[in-house]
Amino acid sequence: MSENPWYNKGLFSSLNLREKTLLTIALTGLVLVVIFICGTMINNIPTNFDTKMQAPSFVHIFGTDWMGRDMFFRTIKGLSLSIIIGLGASIISSIIATILAFLASSNKYLDSFVSWLIDLFASIPHILLIMMISIALGKGAFGVIMAVAFSHWVNLTRVLRAEVLQINTSEYVALSNKFGKSKFWIAKEHILPLILSQIFVGTLLVFPHAIMHESSVTFLGFGLSPHEPAIGIILSESMSYLAMGAWWLAFFPGLALLIVVLLFDIIGDNLKRLLDPREANN
Amino acid sequence: MEKLLEVNNLSISFTQYVQGLNRNESKVISDLTIDVNENEIVAILGSSGSGKSLLAHSILGILPYNSHVTGTLKFKGKTLNQEIKEELRGHEICLIPQSVNFLDPLMKVSDQAIGECENEEEYNRKKIKQREVFSKYGLNESVDDLYPFELSGGMARKVLLSTALLNDPDLLIADEPTPGLDSKSVEETIEDIKNLKEKGKGVLLITHEIDVALKTADRIAIFYSGYVIEINKAENFKNKENILHPYTNALINALPENGFKLTEGVQPLDIVEGCPYYENCPIRLEKCENTKPELIDHNGIMIRCFNFKEANDGT
Amino acid sequence: MIKINNKKLAKFIGFKAIRLLILLIVIATISFIMIQLSPIDPVRAYLGQRIVSEEQLAIIGHYWGTELSLGERVLGWLQTLATGSMGFSLIYRVPVTEVIISKFTSSLILMLSSWVISGFVGFGLGVLAGAKEGTWIDKVIKTYCYILQSSPTFWIGLVLLMFFSVYLGWFPIGLSVPIGQLSDTVTIWEWLDRLILPAITLSIVGIASITMYTRDKLINVKKSDYFLFAQARGESFWGIIKNHGIRNILLPAISIQFLSFNELFGGTILVEQVFAYPGIGQATVAAGLRSDVPLLLGIVIVSTIFVFVGNMLADIIYKYVDPRLRSVDDE
């Protein structure tokens, strides 16, 4: 009931919500791309035992580790690795989700099978499930990507299943059925284009979870091998030096990981809002 | 007669976000002017879903935050602001809501009627009063411990009415009190509302059922596309001569006893520049398309139409 | 105020028990197959660094059923389970059941305390944020939850450990029991000292979801017709929040808290690793890293039961305490 609504106050007063949302998505996306590109360009972090275990300074803003490696470069490298793993895992999980959603919507038995599968996967603690899959696949990047992918398809499957069921009842699908088009043709031509945006947003929403779970299992020792420059490895290494007061070994890499996860979260949420304006009215 | 409620040029609009987060401003009530006296029932008649309820919400100060309100409200001559509304509501102005959905699903109905209490003593005092009012409307003690979902339609109606009357208000706002009720309950509700008038209370009846409005009210305001287009005495509706606005005429013609002559066309949803009824009007003038007629007093009948001049025959 | 239909509840629990049984058989089978297909060699894992002769190797191989087909091994494993035994832990050299009981008990204390703390604090913050929607308080709480949801549990543990244990020296670094002391000679204070930080870490992580859920629910209540009518009846804002808001969101919030057993268990694994708290989480990691297959499979089964019980309690609260659902299909 105020004269000047909330969105017209403050810093971005000249922008409307749509422009602000788009701007947020673009900026966060840019930051992530920069981190990713920088990370892939860092190939060799020099070791220098003269400068080992140094606290953060202007020369090494995140400090150095016990081999004198610069923690900032290690962190950025680790983040880019996290992004790659996260990307792989979320894409695979979205593919699984899409396939299962189509299966579920095709007939009653498959539908109850998929719901049973969802129940099954929801009944084992996530981390334990990821550990088990990763162990079964021999750990490493492949094991982690598959493990994270196979434990994160549940939510998107639920969303897509409902969506596909709804589209299936529409008139043009009924018409295509009458014209004798195959189920596969209808799925490909009519349904898939309509749920593509949902799949895209779903993939993005899985991303932060994927990154976090990858670093968690790697930290526990069930993910990437200790030779990889992953954040989980960095943090698990840091455990040995914490008692000596080398706080920077754990603090900055973890914070950086948090920020990356947060940025992915922000992109996902904003995109979701753009496609589904109901929430914005709240 | 003292004027209980005066509403002057009230407009309510909302800001909403639609697909792609574009902003959209929608006007629900435009330039609404109406008053309610003591000892009087005034009906606001308009199609369902047209936003009439927001008038009630605005009087009680319970509009959602994204609404934008202009115009003035007065109660017993005192201009209302949010603070005064909060003081008055539940005491001097009470709402009889639409349905049982307006009761907390997890609270026994008697406790809801009693409402918030500071201490045990206040609760006991209000409990006696609640029992008294409930029995007056034929609700026995077993009803007290029921949850809202356990009430039948007629019972729910009586609970809602008793709840509103517990604090002995001067003005009651009944928001669609009849839909979904069987004809016997409708008759009872109409009687109950009329009885309130006999006790000197003012009632603002918001409804989309023309026969309920005709049977209950002293004056009827016709609500069309966000505007009040005519305010006329209920008795004038018996004689078509005294009905001025072409839309009101169309409404009366649509009544069963007049042969169901339904009118064509829909109410415009967008904000129009001219008369909101222009598209469907049989007696439209050229200027109606781009100029909006004001609500004027034509021999005691308030009318929003260029075909009538402001006049006073001295009554 | 709460009346529960006992007969119906018993039927419900019976039905759930059958479901749990089926679920356990499936989970046990799948996880067993997964381990069998993995590169872990049970004979190597059993022997560790010891060197044995060919004959002994064959005997041990026979014990682990290496010459049997996968199907036979699965059946054998299920038969063992049916007798109530989960085998022998390779690391602890005692029956898996014993390991799990002792480790799970100490974890349960950790999980329960943080579950209660996060429930109360989270619900309180959620009510506050929801009631004050759009204000700075709401924004602070929302931001806090948003950040927490994005932070890795183990990192929060590390940060708390660095600050409170290393920097301030308030709490010990690692080990639930001081070195060189038997666990039953530990005083309650020594033990509490080691419980506080892990419990706080786990609570901090658990708060976010319950807070956001409570907040959203309360905002929905605020938009409801009955909230509107309560306002119209002249009740005060906080009175309505208390009488109608909390009344309507408490049950769903408790349900949601029970549904969080899954994350709780996952969180415990990470937190125990960071704080070297000797519970089920550490046992899980040790079993996984040192290929203690029987223990790992046992933990999978126990954690599945744990999560299942949480979900079932949530269901019971939802279906049997709410007066609307309670009497819906009473025969």
XYZ file of C-alpha atoms in Angstrom, chain A residues 33-228:
196
model
C 32.978 -18.347 -16.881
C 36.004 -16.256 -15.893
C 36.792 -18.578 -12.966
C 36.422 -21.572 -15.218
C 38.649 -20.228 -18.003
C 41.321 -19.041 -15.569
C 41.280 -22.440 -13.893
C 41.800 -24.340 -17.112
C 44.704 -22.067 -18.040
C 46.564 -22.812 -14.796
C 48.503 -25.954 -15.558
C 51.590 -25.843 -13.499
C 51.720 -24.351 -10.033
C 55.383 -24.004 -9.117
C 56.565 -25.511 -5.855
C 58.971 -23.459 -3.807
C 60.040 -24.775 -0.442
C 61.534 -21.403 0.516
C 58.051 -19.929 0.718
C 56.178 -22.860 2.234
C 53.344 -22.454 4.740
C 53.109 -18.702 4.395
C 50.081 -16.873 5.719
C 48.137 -14.761 3.219
C 50.019 -11.714 1.966
C 49.941 -9.463 -1.059
C 52.223 -11.864 -2.896
C 50.124 -14.919 -2.093
C 46.681 -13.667 -1.245
C 45.450 -17.103 -0.127
C 48.797 -18.065 1.392
C 50.957 -21.037 0.411
C 50.886 -24.751 1.276
C 53.577 -27.045 2.619
C 55.197 -27.262 -0.796
C 55.170 -23.513 -1.233
C 52.446 -23.660 -3.872
C 50.240 -20.626 -4.178
C 46.858 -21.448 -2.649
C 45.009 -18.927 -4.816
C 46.039 -20.700 -8.004
C 45.334 -24.102 -6.470
C 41.890 -22.906 -5.457
C 41.011 -21.512 -8.873
C 42.268 -24.690 -10.505
C 40.196 -26.721 -8.050
C 37.102 -24.668 -8.765
C 37.371 -25.176 -12.496
C 37.686 -28.896 -11.863
C 34.594 -28.738 -9.655
C 32.710 -26.946 -12.414
C 33.644 -29.598 -14.971
C 32.599 -32.435 -12.655
C 29.422 -30.553 -11.729
C 28.626 -29.953 -15.384
C 29.109 -33.601 -16.285
C 27.095 -34.819 -13.337
C 24.187 -32.410 -13.830
C 23.928 -33.100 -17.551
C 23.900 -36.844 -16.980
C 21.385 -36.549 -14.173
C 19.125 -34.413 -16.384
C 19.332 -37.029 -19.126
C 18.387 -39.715 -16.602
C 15.544 -37.545 -15.321
C 14.212 -36.853 -18.811
C 14.264 -40.498 -19.803
C 12.579 -41.581 -16.578
C 9.962 -38.835 -16.883
C 9.036 -40.019 -20.380
C 8.983 -43.628 -19.216
C 6.759 -42.717 -16.286
C 4.306 -40.874 -18.485
C 4.040 -43.628 -21.072
C 2.098 -46.162 -19.028
C 0.759 -46.970 -15.590
C 3.156 -49.770 -14.725
C 6.235 -47.840 -15.700
C 4.857 -44.916 -13.749
C 4.627 -46.900 -10.543
C 8.036 -48.387 -11.260
C 9.551 -44.928 -11.525
C 7.857 -43.771 -8.308
C 9.182 -46.890 -6.624
C 12.642 -46.066 -7.923
C 12.314 -42.543 -6.552
C 11.341 -43.945 -3.138
C 14.242 -46.351 -3.277
C 16.809 -43.666 -4.007
C 15.358 -41.348 -1.405
C 15.673 -43.988 1.278
C 19.457 -44.226 1.382
C 21.379 -41.236 2.762
C 22.704 -39.255 -0.187
C 26.354 -39.281 0.752
C 26.309 -42.989 1.478
C 24.709 -43.639 -1.907
C 27.325 -41.526 -3.665
C 30.076 -43.332 -1.760
C 28.700 -46.730 -2.727
C 28.307 -45.910 -6.419
C 31.706 -44.291 -6.508
C 33.318 -47.328 -4.857
C 31.527 -49.673 -7.239
C 32.802 -47.722 -10.238
C 36.353 -47.581 -8.931
C 36.286 -43.964 -7.687
C 38.062 -41.282 -9.745
C 36.404 -38.638 -11.921
C 34.206 -41.159 -13.718
C 33.024 -42.725 -10.470
C 32.201 -39.371 -8.878
C 30.373 -37.975 -11.915
C 28.250 -41.095 -12.205
C 27.652 -41.294 -8.470
C 26.527 -37.682 -8.243
C 24.443 -38.005 -11.409
C 22.700 -41.134 -10.176
C 21.793 -39.554 -6.876
C 20.429 -36.237 -8.161
C 17.814 -37.063 -10.765
C 14.890 -37.400 -8.367
C 13.610 -33.814 -8.167
C 13.811 -33.072 -11.864
C 12.115 -36.370 -12.666
C 9.177 -35.417 -10.449
C 8.827 -32.010 -12.116
C 9.169 -33.328 -15.661
C 6.826 -36.245 -15.052
C 4.031 -33.881 -14.011
C 4.784 -31.619 -16.950
C 4.765 -34.425 -19.507
C 1.542 -35.840 -18.102
C -0.087 -32.462 -18.489
C 1.082 -32.003 -22.078
C -0.064 -35.540 -22.862
C -3.648 -34.541 -22.124
C -3.536 -31.566 -24.504
C -5.548 -31.516 -27.704
C -2.737 -31.441 -30.200
C -1.199 -34.557 -28.671
C -4.582 -36.257 -28.961
C -4.752 -35.088 -32.576
C -1.291 -36.443 -33.366
C -2.352 -39.715 -31.802
C -5.342 -39.815 -34.119
C -3.138 -39.173 -37.109
C -1.258 -42.304 -36.154
C 1.978 -40.646 -35.129
C 4.192 -42.849 -32.992
C 4.665 -42.171 -29.299
C 8.329 -41.475 -29.923
C 7.494 -38.953 -32.646
C 5.065 -37.133 -30.378
C 7.572 -37.095 -27.548
C 10.278 -35.710 -29.805
C 8.216 -33.206 -31.778
C 5.629 -32.022 -29.295
C 6.696 -32.690 -25.748
C 10.451 -32.287 -25.694
C 10.472 -28.730 -27.110
C 7.973 -27.686 -24.438
C 9.942 -29.068 -21.518
C 13.385 -28.028 -22.759
C 13.393 -24.893 -20.643
C 12.408 -26.945 -17.586
C 15.227 -29.382 -18.276
C 17.658 -26.515 -18.656
C 16.642 -24.895 -15.377
C 16.601 -28.304 -13.693
C 20.167 -28.942 -14.826
C 21.266 -25.610 -13.434
C 19.533 -26.267 -10.126
C 21.354 -29.595 -9.747
C 24.703 -27.923 -10.401
C 25.319 -26.474 -6.915
C 24.369 -29.756 -5.244
C 26.591 -31.679 -7.617
C 29.576 -29.480 -6.880
C 29.018 -29.677 -3.142
C 28.564 -33.419 -3.084
C 31.584 -33.986 -5.292
C 33.784 -32.028 -2.905
C 32.254 -33.835 0.076
C 32.949 -37.354 -1.185
C 36.346 -36.315 -2.429
C 37.042 -34.899 1.028
C 36.072 -38.242 2.559
C 38.388 -40.044 0.142
C 35.836 -41.644 -2.150
C 36.037 -39.240 -5.035
C 38.844 -37.804 -7.074
C 42.289 -39.207 -6.428
C 44.682 -37.303 -4.136
C 46.739 -36.284 -7.174
C 43.918 -34.209 -8.596
